[in-house]
GROMACS .gro file of C-alpha atoms in nm:
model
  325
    1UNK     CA    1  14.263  21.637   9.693
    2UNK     CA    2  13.994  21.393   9.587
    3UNK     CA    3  14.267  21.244   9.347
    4UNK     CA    4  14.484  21.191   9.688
    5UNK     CA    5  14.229  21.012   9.875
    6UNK     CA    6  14.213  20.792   9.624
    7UNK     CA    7  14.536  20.691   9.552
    8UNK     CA    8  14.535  20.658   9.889
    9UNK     CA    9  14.278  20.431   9.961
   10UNK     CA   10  14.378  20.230   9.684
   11UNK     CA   11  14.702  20.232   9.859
   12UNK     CA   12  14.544  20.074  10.219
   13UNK     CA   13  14.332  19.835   9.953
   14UNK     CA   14  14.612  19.657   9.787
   15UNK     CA   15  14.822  19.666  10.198
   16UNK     CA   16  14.505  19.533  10.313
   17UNK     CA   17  14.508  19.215  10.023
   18UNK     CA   18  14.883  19.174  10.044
   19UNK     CA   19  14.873  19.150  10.434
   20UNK     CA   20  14.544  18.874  10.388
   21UNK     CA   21  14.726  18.681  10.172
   22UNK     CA   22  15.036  18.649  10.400
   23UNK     CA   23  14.827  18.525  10.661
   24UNK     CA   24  14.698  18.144  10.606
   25UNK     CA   25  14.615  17.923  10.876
   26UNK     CA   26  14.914  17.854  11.055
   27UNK     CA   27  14.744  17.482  11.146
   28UNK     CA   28  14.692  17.416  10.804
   29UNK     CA   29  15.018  17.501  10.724
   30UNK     CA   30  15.138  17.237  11.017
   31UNK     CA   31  14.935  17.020  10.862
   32UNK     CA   32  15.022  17.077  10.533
   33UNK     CA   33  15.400  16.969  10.661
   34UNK     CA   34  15.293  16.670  10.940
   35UNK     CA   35  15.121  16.507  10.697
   36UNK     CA   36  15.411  16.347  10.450
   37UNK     CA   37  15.614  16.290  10.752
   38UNK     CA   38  15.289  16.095  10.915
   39UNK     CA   39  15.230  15.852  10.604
   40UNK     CA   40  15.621  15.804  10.551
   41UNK     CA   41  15.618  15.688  10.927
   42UNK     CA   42  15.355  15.441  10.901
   43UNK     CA   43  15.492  15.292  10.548
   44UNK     CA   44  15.817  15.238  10.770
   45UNK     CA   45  15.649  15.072  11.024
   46UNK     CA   46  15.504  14.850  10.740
   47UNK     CA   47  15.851  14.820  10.640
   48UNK     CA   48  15.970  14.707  11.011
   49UNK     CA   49  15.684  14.429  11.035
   50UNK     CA   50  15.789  14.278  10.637
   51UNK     CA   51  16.147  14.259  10.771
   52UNK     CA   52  16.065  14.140  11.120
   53UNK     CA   53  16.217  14.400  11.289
   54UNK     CA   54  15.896  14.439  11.544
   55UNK     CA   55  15.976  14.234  11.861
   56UNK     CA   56  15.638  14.151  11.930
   57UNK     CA   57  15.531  14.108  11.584
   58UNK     CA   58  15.781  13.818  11.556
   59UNK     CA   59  15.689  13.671  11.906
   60UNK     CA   60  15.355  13.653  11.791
   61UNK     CA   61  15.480  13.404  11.503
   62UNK     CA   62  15.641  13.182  11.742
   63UNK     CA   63  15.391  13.178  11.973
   64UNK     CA   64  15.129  13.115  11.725
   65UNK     CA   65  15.349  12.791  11.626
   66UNK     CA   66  15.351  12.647  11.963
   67UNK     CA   67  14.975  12.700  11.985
   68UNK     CA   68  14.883  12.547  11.696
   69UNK     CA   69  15.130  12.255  11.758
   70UNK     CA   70  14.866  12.188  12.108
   71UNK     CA   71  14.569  12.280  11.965
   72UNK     CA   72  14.538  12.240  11.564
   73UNK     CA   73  14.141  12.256  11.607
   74UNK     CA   74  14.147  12.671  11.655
   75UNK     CA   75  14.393  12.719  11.320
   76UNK     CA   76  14.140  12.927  11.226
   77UNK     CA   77  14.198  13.198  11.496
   78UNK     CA   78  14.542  13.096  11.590
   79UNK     CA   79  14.576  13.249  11.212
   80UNK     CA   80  14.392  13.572  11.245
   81UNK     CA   81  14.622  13.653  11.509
   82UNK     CA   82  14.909  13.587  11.306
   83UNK     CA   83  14.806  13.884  11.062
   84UNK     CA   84  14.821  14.120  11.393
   85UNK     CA   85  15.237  14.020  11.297
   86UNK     CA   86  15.173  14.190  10.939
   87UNK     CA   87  15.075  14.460  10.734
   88UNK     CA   88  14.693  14.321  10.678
   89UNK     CA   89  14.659  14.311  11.091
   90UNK     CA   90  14.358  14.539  11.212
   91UNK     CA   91  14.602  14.761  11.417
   92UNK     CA   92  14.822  14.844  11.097
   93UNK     CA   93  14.525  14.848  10.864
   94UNK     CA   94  14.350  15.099  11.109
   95UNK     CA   95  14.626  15.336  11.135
   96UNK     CA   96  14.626  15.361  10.773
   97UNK     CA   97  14.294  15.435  10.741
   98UNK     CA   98  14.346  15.676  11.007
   99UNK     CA   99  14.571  15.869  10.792
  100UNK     CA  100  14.325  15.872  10.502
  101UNK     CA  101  14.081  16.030  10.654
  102UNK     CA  102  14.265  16.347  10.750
  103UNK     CA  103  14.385  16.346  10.403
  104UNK     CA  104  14.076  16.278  10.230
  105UNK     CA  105  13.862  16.380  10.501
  106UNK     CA  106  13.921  16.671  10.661
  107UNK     CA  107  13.533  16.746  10.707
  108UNK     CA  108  13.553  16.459  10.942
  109UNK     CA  109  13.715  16.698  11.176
  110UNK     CA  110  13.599  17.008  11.410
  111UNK     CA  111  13.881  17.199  11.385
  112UNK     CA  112  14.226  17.216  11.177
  113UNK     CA  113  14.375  17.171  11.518
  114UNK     CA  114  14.169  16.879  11.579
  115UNK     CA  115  14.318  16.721  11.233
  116UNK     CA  116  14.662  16.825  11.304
  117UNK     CA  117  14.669  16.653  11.657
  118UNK     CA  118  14.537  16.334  11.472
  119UNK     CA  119  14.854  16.320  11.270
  120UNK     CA  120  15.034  16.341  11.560
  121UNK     CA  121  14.902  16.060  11.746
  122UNK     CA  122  14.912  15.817  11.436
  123UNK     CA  123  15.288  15.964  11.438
  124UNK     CA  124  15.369  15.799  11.762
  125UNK     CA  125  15.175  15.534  11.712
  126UNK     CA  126  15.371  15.386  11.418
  127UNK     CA  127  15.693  15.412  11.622
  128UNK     CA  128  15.798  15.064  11.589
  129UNK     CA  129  15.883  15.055  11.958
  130UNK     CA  130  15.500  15.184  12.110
  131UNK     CA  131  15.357  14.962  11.830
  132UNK     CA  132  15.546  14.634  11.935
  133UNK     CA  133  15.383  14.759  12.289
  134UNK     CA  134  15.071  14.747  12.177
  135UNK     CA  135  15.078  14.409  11.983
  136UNK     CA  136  15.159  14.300  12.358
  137UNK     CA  137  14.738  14.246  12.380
  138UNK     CA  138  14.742  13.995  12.078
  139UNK     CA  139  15.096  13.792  12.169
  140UNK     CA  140  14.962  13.761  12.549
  141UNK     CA  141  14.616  13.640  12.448
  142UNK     CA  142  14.843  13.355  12.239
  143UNK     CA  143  15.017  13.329  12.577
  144UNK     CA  144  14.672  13.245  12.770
  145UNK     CA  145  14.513  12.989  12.440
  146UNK     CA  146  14.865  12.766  12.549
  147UNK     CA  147  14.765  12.715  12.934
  148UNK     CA  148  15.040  12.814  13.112
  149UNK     CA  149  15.325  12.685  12.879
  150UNK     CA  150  15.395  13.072  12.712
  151UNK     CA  151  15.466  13.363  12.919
  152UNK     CA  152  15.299  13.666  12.886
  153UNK     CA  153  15.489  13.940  12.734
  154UNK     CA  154  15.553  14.343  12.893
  155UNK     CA  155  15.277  14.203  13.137
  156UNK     CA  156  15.218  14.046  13.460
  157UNK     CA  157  15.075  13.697  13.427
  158UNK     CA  158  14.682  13.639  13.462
  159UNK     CA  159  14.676  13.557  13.813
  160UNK     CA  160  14.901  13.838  13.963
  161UNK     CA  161  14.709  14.122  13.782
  162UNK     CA  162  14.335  14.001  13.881
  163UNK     CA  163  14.472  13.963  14.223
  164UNK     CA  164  14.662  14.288  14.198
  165UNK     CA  165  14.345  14.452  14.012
  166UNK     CA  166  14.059  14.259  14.217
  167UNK     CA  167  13.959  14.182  13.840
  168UNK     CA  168  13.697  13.953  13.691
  169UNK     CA  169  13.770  13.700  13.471
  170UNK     CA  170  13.610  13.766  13.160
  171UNK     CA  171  13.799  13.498  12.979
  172UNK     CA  172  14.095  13.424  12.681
  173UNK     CA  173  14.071  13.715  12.536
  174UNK     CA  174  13.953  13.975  12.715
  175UNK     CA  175  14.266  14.201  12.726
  176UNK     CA  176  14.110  14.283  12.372
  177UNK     CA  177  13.781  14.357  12.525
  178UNK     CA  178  13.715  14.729  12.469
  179UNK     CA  179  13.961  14.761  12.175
  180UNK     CA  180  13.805  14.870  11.866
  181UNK     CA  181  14.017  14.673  11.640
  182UNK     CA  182  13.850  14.374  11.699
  183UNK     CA  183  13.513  14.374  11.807
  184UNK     CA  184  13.260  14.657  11.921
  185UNK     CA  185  12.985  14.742  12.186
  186UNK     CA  186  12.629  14.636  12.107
  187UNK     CA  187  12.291  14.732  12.285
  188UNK     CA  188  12.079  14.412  12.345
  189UNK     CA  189  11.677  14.371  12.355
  190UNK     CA  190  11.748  14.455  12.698
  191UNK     CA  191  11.931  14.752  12.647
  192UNK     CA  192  12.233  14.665  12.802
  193UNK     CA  193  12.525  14.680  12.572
  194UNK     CA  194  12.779  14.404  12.518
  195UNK     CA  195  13.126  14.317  12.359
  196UNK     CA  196  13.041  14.162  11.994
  197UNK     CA  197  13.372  14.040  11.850
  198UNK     CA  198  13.477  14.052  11.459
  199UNK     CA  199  13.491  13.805  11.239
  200UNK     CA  200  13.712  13.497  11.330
  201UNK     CA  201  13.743  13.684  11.679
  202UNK     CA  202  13.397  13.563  11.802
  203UNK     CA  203  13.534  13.213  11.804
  204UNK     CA  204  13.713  13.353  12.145
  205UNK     CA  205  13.327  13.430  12.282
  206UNK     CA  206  13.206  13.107  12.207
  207UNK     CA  207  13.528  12.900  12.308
  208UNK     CA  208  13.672  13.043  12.581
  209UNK     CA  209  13.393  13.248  12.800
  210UNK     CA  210  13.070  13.434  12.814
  211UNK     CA  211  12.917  13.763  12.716
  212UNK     CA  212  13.062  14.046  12.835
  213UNK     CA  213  12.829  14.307  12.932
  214UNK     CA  214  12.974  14.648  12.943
  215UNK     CA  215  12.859  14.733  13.320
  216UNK     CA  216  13.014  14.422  13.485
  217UNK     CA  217  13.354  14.488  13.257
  218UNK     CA  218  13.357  14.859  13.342
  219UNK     CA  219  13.420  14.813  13.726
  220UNK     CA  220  13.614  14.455  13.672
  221UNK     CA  221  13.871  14.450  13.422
  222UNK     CA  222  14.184  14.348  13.431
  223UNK     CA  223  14.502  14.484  13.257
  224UNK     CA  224  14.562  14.549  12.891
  225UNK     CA  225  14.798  14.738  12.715
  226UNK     CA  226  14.530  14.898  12.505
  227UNK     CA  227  14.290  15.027  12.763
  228UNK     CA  228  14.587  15.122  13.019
  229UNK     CA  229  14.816  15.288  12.772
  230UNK     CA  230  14.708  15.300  12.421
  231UNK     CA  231  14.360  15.386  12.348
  232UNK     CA  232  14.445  15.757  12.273
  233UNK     CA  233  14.699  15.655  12.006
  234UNK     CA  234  14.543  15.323  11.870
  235UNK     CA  235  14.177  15.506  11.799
  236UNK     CA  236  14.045  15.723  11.569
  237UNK     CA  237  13.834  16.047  11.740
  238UNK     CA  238  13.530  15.904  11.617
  239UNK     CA  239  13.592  15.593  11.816
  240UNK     CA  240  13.728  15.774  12.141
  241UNK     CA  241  13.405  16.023  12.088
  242UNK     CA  242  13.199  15.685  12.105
  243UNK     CA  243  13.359  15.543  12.401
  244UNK     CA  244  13.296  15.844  12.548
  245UNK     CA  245  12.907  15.822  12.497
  246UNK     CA  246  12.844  15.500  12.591
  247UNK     CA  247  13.047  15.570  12.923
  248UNK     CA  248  12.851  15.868  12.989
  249UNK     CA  249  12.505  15.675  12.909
  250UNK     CA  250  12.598  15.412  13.144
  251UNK     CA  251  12.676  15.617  13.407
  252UNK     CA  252  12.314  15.799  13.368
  253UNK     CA  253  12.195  15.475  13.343
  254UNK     CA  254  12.303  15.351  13.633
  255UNK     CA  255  12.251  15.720  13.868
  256UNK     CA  256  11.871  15.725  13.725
  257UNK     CA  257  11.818  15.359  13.899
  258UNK     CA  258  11.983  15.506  14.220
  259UNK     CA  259  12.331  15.288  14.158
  260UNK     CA  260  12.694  15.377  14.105
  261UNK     CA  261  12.856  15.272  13.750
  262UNK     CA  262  13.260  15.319  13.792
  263UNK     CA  263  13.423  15.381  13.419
  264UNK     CA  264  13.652  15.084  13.307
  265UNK     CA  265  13.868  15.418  13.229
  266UNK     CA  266  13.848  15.605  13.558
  267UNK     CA  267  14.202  15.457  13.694
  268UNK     CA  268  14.506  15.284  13.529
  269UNK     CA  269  14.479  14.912  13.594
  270UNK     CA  270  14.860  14.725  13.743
  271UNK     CA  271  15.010  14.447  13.525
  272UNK     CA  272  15.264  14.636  13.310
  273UNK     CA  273  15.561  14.490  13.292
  274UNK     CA  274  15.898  14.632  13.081
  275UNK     CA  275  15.714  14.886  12.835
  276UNK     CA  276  15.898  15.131  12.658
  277UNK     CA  277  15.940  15.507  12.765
  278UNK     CA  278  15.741  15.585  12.472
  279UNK     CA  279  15.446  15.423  12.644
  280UNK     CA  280  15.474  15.599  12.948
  281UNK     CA  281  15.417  15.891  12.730
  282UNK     CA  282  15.141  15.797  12.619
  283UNK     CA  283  14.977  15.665  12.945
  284UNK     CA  284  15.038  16.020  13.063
  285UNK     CA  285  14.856  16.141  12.766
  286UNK     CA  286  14.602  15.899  12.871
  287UNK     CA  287  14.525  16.001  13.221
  288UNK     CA  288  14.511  16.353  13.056
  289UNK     CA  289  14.219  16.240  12.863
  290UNK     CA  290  14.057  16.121  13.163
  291UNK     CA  291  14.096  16.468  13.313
  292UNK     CA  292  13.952  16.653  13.011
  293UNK     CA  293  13.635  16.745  12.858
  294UNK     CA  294  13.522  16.483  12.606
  295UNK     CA  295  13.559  16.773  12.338
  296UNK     CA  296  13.905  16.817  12.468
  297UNK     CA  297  14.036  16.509  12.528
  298UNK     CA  298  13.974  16.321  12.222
  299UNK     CA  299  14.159  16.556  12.036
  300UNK     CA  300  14.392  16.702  12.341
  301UNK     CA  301  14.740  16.605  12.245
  302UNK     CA  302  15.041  16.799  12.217
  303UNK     CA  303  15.332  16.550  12.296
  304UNK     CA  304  15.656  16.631  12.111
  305UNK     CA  305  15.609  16.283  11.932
  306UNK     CA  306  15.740  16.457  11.660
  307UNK     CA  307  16.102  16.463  11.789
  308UNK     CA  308  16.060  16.035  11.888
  309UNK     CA  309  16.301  15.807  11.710
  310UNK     CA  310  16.247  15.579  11.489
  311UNK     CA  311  16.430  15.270  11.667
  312UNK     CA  312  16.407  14.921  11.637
  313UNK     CA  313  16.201  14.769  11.870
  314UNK     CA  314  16.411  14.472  12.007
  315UNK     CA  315  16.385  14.622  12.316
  316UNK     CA  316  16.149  14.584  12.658
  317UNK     CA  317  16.086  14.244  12.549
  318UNK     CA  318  16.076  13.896  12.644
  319UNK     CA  319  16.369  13.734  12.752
  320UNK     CA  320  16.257  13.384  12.565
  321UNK     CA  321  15.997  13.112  12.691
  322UNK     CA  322  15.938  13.066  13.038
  323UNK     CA  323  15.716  12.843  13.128
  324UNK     CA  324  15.439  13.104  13.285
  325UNK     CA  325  15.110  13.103  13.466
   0.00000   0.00000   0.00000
C-alpha cells in the first residue's frame, strides 16, 4: 500500500510538471510572434520613404524647395524638416527606438500586456498610409514658413481652424507644439512649464513667435494631426505617462488657486481635412484614452491593426499647389 501511494504521487508529480510546462504566458507568446512582424513593418516603412512611395514624405521635398527658393536665410530649418521625408526624421527614428525597447527592454513595461499593446501601436503606426498622415504636421508647417503661396495638406487652412476652434495663435509651428518628437515641456523659475523646442527646431521660437506656456496652449490650440489623432500611436508610454502628469499637475495647479485649467486633450480640435480611415481609427482610440484611467489608457489598445494593409499611401492627399491661406 505504501508502495501505491507512492507511485502514485509520483504519478500527480510528474502530471503536475507536464501540465506547468504546457502553460506559458499566453502574452508572451503573442509577443513572442508580434514582435518580427512589428520590426519587419517599420523596415518597410523605411523602405516606402527611400523609394518615395510616402505621399507626404515627398510633398515635404517639394515644399521644402519652394521655401527655400523665398527664403534661403532659414536653410538651416527648411533642412531639418526635410529629414521628417527620410529614414533619419525624429518620427521614423522614434518608432524604431520604440521597438527596441520592448525588445531589449521589457523591464520598461508593467505588464506583458502592456508590452504587447506597444507592438501593436508601433504596428499601425508604420502603415505607410497613417504615417504619411502624420507627416501632415511637418509638410503644413512648410505650408505656413511660404505665406500663403502652399496649401496646407489633410488640413483646413490657418484661418478656418482658429476661427472654427476659437484658437490662439501660437505661431509657425505650433501644430508641432505638444509633440514629443521635436521639442518638450519645461518648468521655468516660475514654475510654469513651457514648450522648449530641439535642436534646429528652436529657430521656429525665436523666428516666428513667442513662448508657449503650457496653460495658455492647453485651452487655445488649434488643430494638429498629432494631438487630434496621433499621439497614442506616435508616443512611447513613457511619454503618454508624462503628458499625463503634467496635465494632471496643471489642473491641481490651477483648482488650488480657485481657477479652471481645460486639458489641450479634453476634446478633438476641427481642421481635418481628407485623412485616411486608418486615422479615424486611431482618433477613436484616442478619445478612448481620454475616457480611461491614465494606467489604462496609455497602454489601452486593442485595435485589430494587425489585420491593416500595407498600402501605398498616394492616397487622401493633396491635389497639387493651390495657392492657400
Amino acid at each position: 500500500m505504501h508502495l501505491l501511494k507512492s507511485h502514485f504521487s509520483l504519478f500527480m508529480l510528474i502530471i503536475t510538471t507536464l501540465t506547468l510546462a504546457g502553460c506559458g504566458d499566453p502574452v508572451k507568446e503573442q509577443i513572442e510572434q508580434q514582435l518580427p512582424i512589428t520590426e519587419q513593418r517599420v523596415v518597410q516603412l523605411g523602405q516606402a520613404l527611400n523609394n518615395g512611395q510616402v505621399r507626404n514624405a515627398t510633398l515635404i521635398n517639394q515644399y521644402a524647395d519652394r521655401v527655400m527658393a523665398s527664403k534661403s536665410n532659414l536653410a538651416p530649418l527648411i533642412n531639418e524638416f526635410r529629414k521628417d521625408a527620410t529614414v533619419n526624421g525624429p518620427m521614423y527614428k522614434a518608432l524604431l527606438d520604440r521597438v527596441n525597447t520592448v525588445k531589449n527592454q521589457p523591464q520598461m513595461f508593467e505588464s506583458s500586456q502592456a508590452r504587447y499593446n506597444e507592438l501593436l501601436n508601433i504596428y499601425q503606426a508604420a502603415d505607410p498610409v497613417l504615417y504619411s498622415d502624420a507627416l501632415s504636421d511637418p509638410l503644413n508647417v512648410l505650408a505656413d514658413m511660404s505665406d500663403g503661396q502652399l496649401p496646407r495638406v489633410n488640413s483646413l487652412s490657418k484661418s478656418q481652424s482658429q476661427q472654427a476652434n476659437n484658437a490662439q495663435d501660437f505661431g509657425t509651428g505650433e501644430q508641432l507644439i505638444g509633440n514629443p518628437n521635436y521639442g518638450s515641456w519645461q518648468t521655468g523659475s516660475n514654475g510654469m512649464s513651457f514648450w522648449a523646442w530641439y535642436g534646429m527646431y528652436s529657430m521656429m521660437g525665436d523666428l516666428f513667435g513667442r513662448r508657449t506656456y503650457y496653460n495658455d496652449w492647453g485651452s487655445r490650440r488649434n488643430y494638429s494631426y498629432y494631438n487630434d489623432y496621433g499621439r497614442t500611436r506616435y508616443s512611447s508610454p513613457s511619454q503618454l505617462k508624462q503628458q499625463s502628469a503634467l496635465d494632471t499637475r496643471t489642473q491641481k495647479s490651477f483648482s488650488n488657486s480657485g481657477k479652471k485649467f481645460t486639458s489641450p486633450y479634453s476634446k478633438n480640435r476641427a481642421g481635418s481635412s481628407s485623412l485616411s480611415s486608418q486615422s479615424k481609427t486611431a482618433q477613436t482610440s484616442s478619445n478612448r484614452f481620454r475616457s480611461n484611467s491614465v494606467k489604462q489608457s496609455s497602454y489601452a489598445s486593442k485595435s485589430s491593426s494587425k489585420t491593416s494593409s500595407f498600402r501605398n499611401s498616394s492616397t487622401n492627399t493633396s491635389r497639387g499647389f493651390r495657392r492657400g491661406k
